[in-house]
Amino acid sequence: MPDNDNVLLEVRGLKTHFPAPAGTVRAVDGVDLTVRAGKTLCVVGESGCGKSMTARSLMQLVEPPGKIVAGEVLLHRRHETIDLAGLSPRGRKIREVRGRDIAMIFQEPMTSLSLVHRIGDQLIEAIRVHRDVGKRQAREQAIELLAKVGIPRPDKLVDGYPFQLSGGMRQRAMIAMALSCEPDLLIADEPTTALDVTTQAQIMELLAELQRELGMAILLITHDLGVVAEMADEVAVMYLGTVVEQAPVDDIFHDPRHPYTRALLKSIPRVGRAARHRLESISGAVPSPHDRPTGCPFHPRCPEVMPGRCDTEVPTAVRLGADRHASCLLHEPMIPSQTRGSVADDR
Ligand code: SF4
């Protein structure tokens, strides 16, 4: 259990697997994460490391034949704690949680919006599923929401269709849908990747403003370490289906403790570096999920690999401070005694 009692969502040992003819794909393979109320946790890592599947697993939105096979997703409400991983993916309880406690926005707005229904009707329906209000009041709330996310002439656009909006405006409409029930946690999966740079900045600023106003937590999946520096309170770094390091954002940028985090940071431009500084790429590629390395999953690419150890021992999460942990054998004694999923102390 993390030290901070302001924890909203706690993920422990989460595993989501997909059976396949060539062998089980372990898309999420023992994720530990902590999201604090009102704060932003950014999840970073290369493509294919399981970020999006982790987000979908939190909401029980995994497409069959994939399923959660182990772990807990503990949502701490005011008077109760619910293990979302234990709920039926199609049951009433998880449907209540989606939207009311946790909402999700995607890279592609049409994942959440229907092309053939008016924006207002979609918003009104979402509002009325979770709130006991009449149609007229829900319509007023829909217009207020559209205004809140910066849509011009919201009283007109409420009767428009998503295809009449630009990409940035659609993204704003999707955010309005997600906020319709004032969730405690907004999960945003690369919400600006498909947009131009100016619109990306506007959407990120909008999310930050809404967070300040509504006090919700944000779990933001992104490739963009510039966005992380702007938005994050904490950062979780993922590699091959596991979180290899989670720490406050300043610690990640100034004192990264996992070799993969260090390699990711060396591969991006930083303000203050010499103009002719060469960026380093991470050697090799993320292994196929059918061909996972033995021992530490990062060992074939790790510049700090310890031959004979890293290829045989699986690192466990080691606590490196009150609110940070990393999974690397550099932080473990030579004879490991921890069980995978537990967080040992190395302070
Ligand atoms: Fe590198 Fe070994 Fe640490 Fe893995 S356990 S990140 S291979 S040093």
mmCIF file of C-alpha atoms and ligand atoms in Angstrom:
data_model
loop_
_atom_site.group_PDB
_atom_site.id
_atom_site.type_symbol
_atom_site.label_atom_id
_atom_site.label_comp_id
_atom_site.label_asym_id
_atom_site.label_seq_id
_atom_site.Cartn_x
_atom_site.Cartn_y
_atom_site.Cartn_z
ATOM 1 C CA MET A 1 0.000 0.000 0.000
ATOM 2 C CA PRO A 2 1.485 3.388 -0.927
ATOM 3 C CA ASP A 3 2.295 5.731 1.989
ATOM 4 C CA ASN A 4 0.092 8.544 0.707
ATOM 5 C CA ASP A 5 -3.535 8.129 1.782
ATOM 6 C CA ASN A 6 -4.654 10.384 -1.068
ATOM 7 C CA VAL A 7 -4.623 7.376 -3.377
ATOM 8 C CA LEU A 8 -7.573 7.141 -5.779
ATOM 9 C CA LEU A 9 -6.603 4.124 -7.862
ATOM 10 C CA GLU A 10 -4.166 1.417 -6.956
ATOM 11 C CA VAL A 11 -3.151 -1.252 -9.450
ATOM 12 C CA ARG A 12 -1.324 -4.298 -8.165
ATOM 13 C CA GLY A 13 0.107 -7.134 -10.239
ATOM 14 C CA LEU A 14 -2.371 -6.600 -13.088
ATOM 15 C CA LYS A 15 -2.063 -9.131 -15.925
ATOM 16 C CA THR A 16 -4.059 -9.142 -19.168
ATOM 17 C CA HIS A 17 -3.305 -12.005 -21.524
ATOM 18 C CA PHE A 18 -4.451 -12.972 -25.025
ATOM 19 C CA PRO A 19 -4.439 -16.644 -25.996
ATOM 20 C CA ALA A 20 -3.062 -17.080 -29.538
ATOM 21 C CA PRO A 21 -2.051 -20.076 -31.687
ATOM 22 C CA ALA A 22 1.638 -19.110 -31.377
ATOM 23 C CA GLY A 23 1.370 -18.862 -27.576
ATOM 24 C CA THR A 24 -0.141 -16.529 -24.993
ATOM 25 C CA VAL A 25 0.470 -12.821 -25.566
ATOM 26 C CA ARG A 26 1.173 -11.238 -22.173
ATOM 27 C CA ALA A 27 0.116 -7.702 -23.158
ATOM 28 C CA VAL A 28 -0.035 -6.531 -19.541
ATOM 29 C CA ASP A 29 2.196 -8.607 -17.317
ATOM 30 C CA GLY A 30 2.228 -7.530 -13.690
ATOM 31 C CA VAL A 31 1.550 -3.790 -13.702
ATOM 32 C CA ASP A 32 1.802 -1.846 -10.423
ATOM 33 C CA LEU A 33 0.537 1.760 -10.561
ATOM 34 C CA THR A 34 -0.750 4.402 -8.187
ATOM 35 C CA VAL A 35 -2.972 7.338 -9.193
ATOM 36 C CA ARG A 36 -3.486 10.053 -6.572
ATOM 37 C CA ALA A 37 -6.664 12.136 -6.290
ATOM 38 C CA GLY A 38 -6.491 15.386 -8.268
ATOM 39 C CA LYS A 39 -3.013 14.609 -9.687
ATOM 40 C CA THR A 40 -1.718 13.666 -13.126
ATOM 41 C CA LEU A 41 0.100 10.399 -13.711
ATOM 42 C CA CYS A 42 1.714 10.159 -17.147
ATOM 43 C CA VAL A 43 2.372 6.670 -18.526
ATOM 44 C CA VAL A 44 5.240 6.573 -21.019
ATOM 45 C CA GLY A 45 7.145 3.959 -23.009
ATOM 46 C CA GLU A 46 7.770 2.851 -26.576
ATOM 47 C CA SER A 47 4.958 1.582 -28.819
ATOM 48 C CA GLY A 48 3.910 -1.950 -27.951
ATOM 49 C CA CYS A 49 4.860 -1.760 -24.263
ATOM 50 C CA GLY A 50 1.258 -2.212 -23.058
ATOM 51 C CA LYS A 51 0.230 1.356 -22.132
ATOM 52 C CA SER A 52 -3.112 1.367 -23.949
ATOM 53 C CA MET A 53 -3.983 -2.189 -22.953
ATOM 54 C CA THR A 54 -3.293 -1.294 -19.324
ATOM 55 C CA ALA A 55 -5.693 1.673 -19.613
ATOM 56 C CA ARG A 56 -8.367 -0.493 -21.229
ATOM 57 C CA SER A 57 -7.892 -3.160 -18.550
ATOM 58 C CA LEU A 58 -8.528 -0.595 -15.780
ATOM 59 C CA MET A 59 -11.961 0.042 -17.313
ATOM 60 C CA GLN A 60 -12.626 -3.655 -18.148
ATOM 61 C CA LEU A 61 -12.670 -2.731 -21.855
ATOM 62 C CA VAL A 62 -10.487 -5.618 -23.055
ATOM 63 C CA GLU A 63 -11.751 -7.221 -26.270
ATOM 64 C CA PRO A 64 -12.116 -11.045 -26.145
ATOM 65 C CA PRO A 65 -10.262 -13.364 -26.300
ATOM 66 C CA GLY A 66 -8.113 -11.119 -24.107
ATOM 67 C CA LYS A 67 -8.909 -11.092 -20.416
ATOM 68 C CA ILE A 68 -7.589 -10.035 -17.041
ATOM 69 C CA VAL A 69 -5.998 -13.139 -15.550
ATOM 70 C CA ALA A 70 -4.518 -11.733 -12.331
ATOM 71 C CA GLY A 71 -4.148 -8.664 -10.160
ATOM 72 C CA GLU A 72 -6.240 -5.967 -8.542
ATOM 73 C CA VAL A 73 -7.482 -2.543 -9.649
ATOM 74 C CA LEU A 74 -8.581 -0.907 -6.415
ATOM 75 C CA LEU A 75 -10.772 2.179 -6.791
ATOM 76 C CA HIS A 76 -10.909 4.033 -3.476
ATOM 77 C CA ARG A 77 -14.229 5.835 -3.175
ATOM 78 C CA ARG A 78 -15.149 7.925 -0.131
ATOM 79 C CA HIS A 79 -16.738 5.079 1.838
ATOM 80 C CA GLU A 80 -15.691 1.960 -0.024
ATOM 81 C CA THR A 81 -13.010 0.333 -2.113
ATOM 82 C CA ILE A 82 -13.965 -1.640 -5.223
ATOM 83 C CA ASP A 83 -11.706 -4.086 -7.056
ATOM 84 C CA LEU A 84 -12.550 -3.269 -10.682
ATOM 85 C CA ALA A 85 -10.538 -6.249 -11.935
ATOM 86 C CA GLY A 86 -12.947 -8.537 -10.091
ATOM 87 C CA LEU A 87 -16.097 -7.103 -11.727
ATOM 88 C CA SER A 88 -17.849 -8.644 -14.703
ATOM 89 C CA PRO A 89 -16.849 -6.672 -17.850
ATOM 90 C CA ARG A 90 -20.518 -6.404 -18.850
ATOM 91 C CA GLY A 91 -22.049 -6.098 -15.379
ATOM 92 C CA ARG A 92 -24.056 -3.210 -13.924
ATOM 93 C CA LYS A 93 -21.369 -2.241 -11.406
ATOM 94 C CA ILE A 94 -18.583 -1.619 -13.949
ATOM 95 C CA ARG A 95 -21.027 0.317 -16.171
ATOM 96 C CA GLU A 96 -21.762 2.584 -13.186
ATOM 97 C CA VAL A 97 -18.043 3.127 -12.647
ATOM 98 C CA ARG A 98 -17.433 3.985 -16.311
ATOM 99 C CA GLY A 99 -18.430 7.576 -16.765
ATOM 100 C CA ARG A 100 -19.364 8.281 -13.143
ATOM 101 C CA ASP A 101 -16.012 7.496 -11.461
ATOM 102 C CA ILE A 102 -13.680 6.999 -14.421
ATOM 103 C CA ALA A 103 -14.036 8.298 -17.988
ATOM 104 C CA MET A 104 -11.761 7.683 -20.933
ATOM 105 C CA ILE A 105 -10.823 9.679 -24.020
ATOM 106 C CA PHE A 106 -9.000 8.226 -26.989
ATOM 107 C CA GLN A 107 -6.706 9.323 -29.804
ATOM 108 C CA GLU A 108 -9.591 9.000 -32.246
ATOM 109 C CA PRO A 109 -12.712 10.929 -31.089
ATOM 110 C CA MET A 110 -15.023 8.775 -33.189
ATOM 111 C CA THR A 111 -14.266 5.922 -30.758
ATOM 112 C CA SER A 112 -16.518 7.779 -28.295
ATOM 113 C CA LEU A 113 -18.831 9.760 -30.584
ATOM 114 C CA SER A 114 -21.407 8.402 -33.009
ATOM 115 C CA LEU A 115 -21.334 9.924 -36.499
ATOM 116 C CA VAL A 116 -25.057 9.559 -37.016
ATOM 117 C CA HIS A 117 -26.328 11.189 -33.827
ATOM 118 C CA ARG A 118 -26.382 14.863 -32.893
ATOM 119 C CA ILE A 119 -23.657 15.910 -30.446
ATOM 120 C CA GLY A 120 -26.276 17.265 -28.047
ATOM 121 C CA ASP A 121 -28.309 14.042 -28.061
ATOM 122 C CA GLN A 122 -25.199 12.011 -27.245
ATOM 123 C CA LEU A 123 -24.302 14.338 -24.391
ATOM 124 C CA ILE A 124 -27.858 14.430 -23.054
ATOM 125 C CA GLU A 125 -27.985 10.635 -23.025
ATOM 126 C CA ALA A 126 -24.652 10.410 -21.179
ATOM 127 C CA ILE A 127 -25.810 12.973 -18.607
ATOM 128 C CA ARG A 128 -29.147 11.255 -18.014
ATOM 129 C CA VAL A 129 -27.594 7.795 -17.566
ATOM 130 C CA HIS A 130 -25.799 9.006 -14.456
ATOM 131 C CA ARG A 131 -27.825 11.995 -13.235
ATOM 132 C CA ASP A 132 -31.468 12.266 -12.254
ATOM 133 C CA VAL A 133 -32.348 15.231 -14.480
ATOM 134 C CA GLY A 134 -35.044 15.911 -17.081
ATOM 135 C CA LYS A 135 -34.356 16.307 -20.789
ATOM 136 C CA ARG A 136 -34.502 20.104 -20.778
ATOM 137 C CA GLN A 137 -32.104 20.402 -17.832
ATOM 138 C CA ALA A 138 -29.746 17.845 -19.423
ATOM 139 C CA ARG A 139 -29.752 19.910 -22.635
ATOM 140 C CA GLU A 140 -28.794 23.031 -20.654
ATOM 141 C CA GLN A 141 -25.998 21.075 -18.993
ATOM 142 C CA ALA A 142 -24.844 19.797 -22.401
ATOM 143 C CA ILE A 143 -24.601 23.373 -23.713
ATOM 144 C CA GLU A 144 -22.690 24.419 -20.577
ATOM 145 C CA LEU A 145 -20.282 21.518 -21.075
ATOM 146 C CA LEU A 146 -19.661 22.423 -24.716
ATOM 147 C CA ALA A 147 -18.954 26.011 -23.644
ATOM 148 C CA LYS A 148 -16.633 24.751 -20.885
ATOM 149 C CA VAL A 149 -14.481 22.810 -23.375
ATOM 150 C CA GLY A 150 -14.202 25.882 -25.627
ATOM 151 C CA ILE A 151 -16.634 25.030 -28.418
ATOM 152 C CA PRO A 152 -17.833 28.277 -30.018
ATOM 153 C CA ARG A 153 -21.610 28.889 -30.325
ATOM 154 C CA PRO A 154 -22.425 25.854 -28.140
ATOM 155 C CA ASP A 155 -26.174 26.601 -28.278
ATOM 156 C CA LYS A 156 -26.008 26.031 -32.065
ATOM 157 C CA LEU A 157 -23.468 23.212 -32.156
ATOM 158 C CA VAL A 158 -25.435 21.185 -29.645
ATOM 159 C CA ASP A 159 -27.718 20.353 -32.592
ATOM 160 C CA GLY A 160 -24.810 19.617 -34.961
ATOM 161 C CA TYR A 161 -23.182 16.300 -35.922
ATOM 162 C CA PRO A 162 -19.560 15.288 -35.149
ATOM 163 C CA PHE A 163 -18.660 15.224 -38.867
ATOM 164 C CA GLN A 164 -19.356 18.973 -39.015
ATOM 165 C CA LEU A 165 -16.498 19.641 -36.568
ATOM 166 C CA SER A 166 -12.737 19.937 -37.161
ATOM 167 C CA GLY A 167 -10.416 17.350 -35.526
ATOM 168 C CA GLY A 168 -9.625 19.650 -32.597
ATOM 169 C CA MET A 169 -13.302 20.516 -32.028
ATOM 170 C CA ARG A 170 -14.250 16.820 -32.136
ATOM 171 C CA GLN A 171 -11.612 16.170 -29.503
ATOM 172 C CA ARG A 172 -13.185 18.921 -27.394
ATOM 173 C CA ALA A 173 -16.651 17.360 -27.870
ATOM 174 C CA MET A 174 -15.250 13.990 -26.765
ATOM 175 C CA ILE A 175 -13.765 15.628 -23.662
ATOM 176 C CA ALA A 176 -17.206 17.158 -22.962
ATOM 177 C CA MET A 177 -18.715 13.635 -23.181
ATOM 178 C CA ALA A 178 -16.084 12.312 -20.786
ATOM 179 C CA LEU A 179 -16.690 15.139 -18.316
ATOM 180 C CA SER A 180 -20.468 14.900 -18.476
ATOM 181 C CA CYS A 181 -20.594 13.092 -15.145
ATOM 182 C CA GLU A 182 -17.651 14.827 -13.473
ATOM 183 C CA PRO A 183 -15.502 11.699 -13.067
ATOM 184 C CA ASP A 184 -12.857 11.456 -10.348
ATOM 185 C CA LEU A 185 -10.397 10.081 -12.911
ATOM 186 C CA LEU A 186 -9.993 10.858 -16.594
ATOM 187 C CA ILE A 187 -7.928 8.367 -18.600
ATOM 188 C CA ALA A 188 -6.563 10.016 -21.744
ATOM 189 C CA ASP A 189 -4.934 7.649 -24.262
ATOM 190 C CA GLU A 190 -2.695 9.730 -26.553
ATOM 191 C CA PRO A 191 -5.516 12.272 -26.931
ATOM 192 C CA THR A 192 -3.633 14.657 -29.213
ATOM 193 C CA THR A 193 -1.446 12.419 -31.401
ATOM 194 C CA ALA A 194 -3.597 12.925 -34.514
ATOM 195 C CA LEU A 195 -3.732 16.739 -34.161
ATOM 196 C CA ASP A 196 -1.464 19.540 -35.359
ATOM 197 C CA VAL A 197 0.992 20.985 -32.855
ATOM 198 C CA THR A 198 -1.003 24.139 -32.074
ATOM 199 C CA THR A 199 -4.232 22.220 -31.484
ATOM 200 C CA GLN A 200 -2.298 19.673 -29.369
ATOM 201 C CA ALA A 201 -1.097 22.465 -27.097
ATOM 202 C CA GLN A 202 -4.622 23.910 -26.839
ATOM 203 C CA ILE A 203 -6.139 20.533 -25.888
ATOM 204 C CA MET A 204 -3.442 19.915 -23.266
ATOM 205 C CA GLU A 205 -4.021 23.381 -21.803
ATOM 206 C CA LEU A 206 -7.765 22.676 -21.755
ATOM 207 C CA LEU A 207 -7.216 19.409 -19.846
ATOM 208 C CA ALA A 208 -4.971 21.175 -17.320
ATOM 209 C CA GLU A 209 -7.569 23.958 -16.837
ATOM 210 C CA LEU A 210 -10.418 21.465 -16.393
ATOM 211 C CA GLN A 211 -8.345 19.524 -13.897
ATOM 212 C CA ARG A 212 -7.746 22.677 -11.838
ATOM 213 C CA GLU A 213 -11.441 23.529 -11.973
ATOM 214 C CA LEU A 214 -12.903 20.066 -11.334
ATOM 215 C CA GLY A 215 -10.154 18.539 -9.173
ATOM 216 C CA MET A 216 -10.110 15.269 -11.111
ATOM 217 C CA ALA A 217 -7.095 12.997 -11.457
ATOM 218 C CA ILE A 218 -5.720 12.351 -14.960
ATOM 219 C CA LEU A 219 -3.947 9.236 -16.191
ATOM 220 C CA LEU A 220 -2.326 10.409 -19.417
ATOM 221 C CA ILE A 221 -0.743 7.998 -21.878
ATOM 222 C CA THR A 222 1.737 9.742 -24.127
ATOM 223 C CA HIS A 223 4.911 9.300 -26.177
ATOM 224 C CA ASP A 224 5.753 12.959 -25.773
ATOM 225 C CA LEU A 225 8.159 13.656 -22.919
ATOM 226 C CA GLY A 226 7.604 17.414 -23.479
ATOM 227 C CA VAL A 227 3.932 16.879 -22.563
ATOM 228 C CA VAL A 228 5.053 14.834 -19.558
ATOM 229 C CA ALA A 229 7.259 17.688 -18.323
ATOM 230 C CA GLU A 230 4.304 20.111 -18.670
ATOM 231 C CA MET A 231 1.500 17.978 -17.267
ATOM 232 C CA ALA A 232 2.759 15.254 -14.933
ATOM 233 C CA ASP A 233 2.919 15.117 -11.175
ATOM 234 C CA GLU A 234 4.163 11.536 -11.387
ATOM 235 C CA VAL A 235 5.413 9.325 -14.199
ATOM 236 C CA ALA A 236 5.131 5.574 -14.754
ATOM 237 C CA VAL A 237 7.545 4.107 -17.296
ATOM 238 C CA MET A 238 6.356 0.910 -19.001
ATOM 239 C CA TYR A 239 8.340 -1.763 -20.828
ATOM 240 C CA LEU A 240 6.969 -5.064 -22.211
ATOM 241 C CA GLY A 241 3.778 -5.031 -20.182
ATOM 242 C CA THR A 242 5.226 -3.968 -16.828
ATOM 243 C CA VAL A 243 5.870 -0.683 -15.037
ATOM 244 C CA VAL A 244 9.650 -0.577 -14.618
ATOM 245 C CA GLU A 245 9.701 2.716 -12.689
ATOM 246 C CA GLN A 246 7.181 5.094 -11.092
ATOM 247 C CA ALA A 247 8.293 8.337 -9.453
ATOM 248 C CA PRO A 248 7.467 12.054 -9.104
ATOM 249 C CA VAL A 249 8.153 13.876 -12.380
ATOM 250 C CA ASP A 250 11.223 15.781 -11.089
ATOM 251 C CA ASP A 251 12.842 12.530 -9.930
ATOM 252 C CA ILE A 252 12.214 10.912 -13.311
ATOM 253 C CA PHE A 253 13.856 13.781 -15.211
ATOM 254 C CA HIS A 254 16.690 14.529 -12.766
ATOM 255 C CA ASP A 255 17.395 11.199 -11.057
ATOM 256 C CA PRO A 256 16.023 8.292 -13.137
ATOM 257 C CA ARG A 257 16.791 4.988 -11.400
ATOM 258 C CA HIS A 258 15.968 2.467 -14.125
ATOM 259 C CA PRO A 259 18.290 1.988 -17.133
ATOM 260 C CA TYR A 260 15.282 2.041 -19.517
ATOM 261 C CA THR A 261 14.122 5.410 -18.136
ATOM 262 C CA ARG A 262 17.670 6.742 -18.532
ATOM 263 C CA ALA A 263 17.811 5.462 -22.131
ATOM 264 C CA LEU A 264 14.412 7.010 -22.984
ATOM 265 C CA LEU A 265 15.535 10.399 -21.626
ATOM 266 C CA LYS A 266 18.806 10.279 -23.581
ATOM 267 C CA SER A 267 16.842 9.719 -26.787
ATOM 268 C CA ILE A 268 14.959 13.052 -26.651
ATOM 269 C CA PRO A 269 16.171 16.627 -27.178
ATOM 270 C CA ARG A 270 16.489 18.678 -23.943
ATOM 271 C CA VAL A 271 16.610 22.442 -23.508
ATOM 272 C CA GLY A 272 20.038 23.500 -22.223
ATOM 273 C CA ARG A 273 22.055 20.806 -24.006
ATOM 274 C CA ALA A 274 24.746 21.883 -26.458
ATOM 275 C CA ALA A 275 23.337 22.494 -29.941
ATOM 276 C CA ARG A 276 25.531 19.744 -31.471
ATOM 277 C CA HIS A 277 24.732 17.211 -28.708
ATOM 278 C CA ARG A 278 24.049 13.822 -30.338
ATOM 279 C CA LEU A 279 20.829 12.085 -29.283
ATOM 280 C CA GLU A 280 21.301 8.429 -28.349
ATOM 281 C CA SER A 281 18.868 5.834 -29.626
ATOM 282 C CA ILE A 282 17.935 2.782 -27.560
ATOM 283 C CA SER A 283 19.675 -0.185 -29.165
ATOM 284 C CA GLY A 284 17.488 -2.917 -30.686
ATOM 285 C CA ALA A 285 13.700 -2.994 -30.691
ATOM 286 C CA VAL A 286 10.962 -3.992 -28.261
ATOM 287 C CA PRO A 287 10.909 -7.838 -28.462
ATOM 288 C CA SER A 288 7.881 -9.629 -29.896
ATOM 289 C CA PRO A 289 5.406 -10.593 -27.170
ATOM 290 C CA HIS A 290 5.777 -14.205 -28.441
ATOM 291 C CA ASP A 291 9.497 -14.105 -27.833
ATOM 292 C CA ARG A 292 9.964 -12.574 -24.391
ATOM 293 C CA PRO A 293 13.513 -12.592 -23.079
ATOM 294 C CA THR A 294 14.259 -14.614 -19.966
ATOM 295 C CA GLY A 295 15.143 -12.763 -16.760
ATOM 296 C CA CYS A 296 14.780 -8.988 -17.000
ATOM 297 C CA PRO A 297 12.755 -8.216 -20.150
ATOM 298 C CA PHE A 298 15.036 -5.252 -20.924
ATOM 299 C CA HIS A 299 18.322 -7.190 -20.662
ATOM 300 C CA PRO A 300 19.002 -7.650 -24.427
ATOM 301 C CA ARG A 301 18.966 -3.840 -24.848
ATOM 302 C CA CYS A 302 20.230 -2.674 -21.475
ATOM 303 C CA PRO A 303 23.528 -0.726 -21.432
ATOM 304 C CA GLU A 304 24.003 -1.701 -17.766
ATOM 305 C CA VAL A 305 23.230 -5.423 -18.138
ATOM 306 C CA MET A 306 24.908 -7.805 -15.693
ATOM 307 C CA PRO A 307 25.581 -10.993 -17.715
ATOM 308 C CA GLY A 308 24.716 -14.185 -15.873
ATOM 309 C CA ARG A 309 22.292 -12.346 -13.601
ATOM 310 C CA CYS A 310 19.976 -10.106 -15.648
ATOM 311 C CA ASP A 311 19.242 -12.903 -18.140
ATOM 312 C CA THR A 312 18.140 -15.331 -15.429
ATOM 313 C CA GLU A 313 16.597 -13.345 -12.542
ATOM 314 C CA VAL A 314 13.298 -11.477 -12.933
ATOM 315 C CA PRO A 315 13.546 -8.102 -11.141
ATOM 316 C CA THR A 316 10.862 -7.209 -8.605
ATOM 317 C CA ALA A 317 9.575 -3.728 -7.735
ATOM 318 C CA VAL A 318 11.913 -2.182 -5.142
ATOM 319 C CA ARG A 319 10.745 0.823 -3.128
ATOM 320 C CA LEU A 320 13.257 3.641 -3.526
ATOM 321 C CA GLY A 321 11.433 6.327 -1.529
ATOM 322 C CA ALA A 322 7.990 7.129 -0.146
ATOM 323 C CA ASP A 323 6.455 7.461 -3.601
ATOM 324 C CA ARG A 324 8.843 5.834 -6.024
ATOM 325 C CA HIS A 325 9.799 2.336 -7.078
ATOM 326 C CA ALA A 326 11.806 0.656 -9.818
ATOM 327 C CA SER A 327 12.186 -2.925 -11.043
ATOM 328 C CA CYS A 328 15.885 -3.457 -11.722
ATOM 329 C CA LEU A 329 18.392 -5.889 -10.242
ATOM 330 C CA LEU A 330 20.814 -2.999 -9.684
ATOM 331 C CA HIS A 331 18.568 -2.153 -6.702
ATOM 332 C CA GLU A 332 18.238 -5.701 -5.392
ATOM 333 C CA PRO A 333 20.670 -7.685 -3.240
ATOM 334 C CA MET A 334 22.471 -10.534 -5.016
ATOM 335 C CA ILE A 335 20.202 -13.203 -3.500
ATOM 336 C CA PRO A 336 16.633 -12.159 -4.251
ATOM 337 C CA SER A 337 14.064 -13.065 -1.631
ATOM 338 C CA GLN A 338 11.075 -11.003 -2.749
ATOM 339 C CA THR A 339 8.102 -12.361 -4.592
ATOM 340 C CA ARG A 340 7.113 -10.660 -7.864
ATOM 341 C CA GLY A 341 4.513 -7.912 -7.289
ATOM 342 C CA SER A 342 5.572 -6.982 -3.767
ATOM 343 C CA VAL A 343 7.484 -3.748 -3.242
ATOM 344 C CA ALA A 344 10.691 -4.209 -1.228
ATOM 345 C CA ASP A 345 12.644 -1.364 0.473
ATOM 346 C CA ASP A 346 15.992 0.012 -0.798
ATOM 347 C CA ARG A 347 16.084 3.412 0.894
HETATM 348 FE FE1 SF4 B 1 19.396 -3.646 -16.973
HETATM 349 FE FE2 SF4 B 1 19.752 -5.770 -15.447
HETATM 350 FE FE3 SF4 B 1 18.417 -3.661 -14.511
HETATM 351 FE FE4 SF4 B 1 17.335 -5.198 -16.377
HETATM 352 S S1 SF4 B 1 17.846 -5.810 -14.296
HETATM 353 S S2 SF4 B 1 17.344 -3.004 -16.345
HETATM 354 S S3 SF4 B 1 19.131 -5.743 -17.582
HETATM 355 S S4 SF4 B 1 20.586 -3.745 -15.087
#
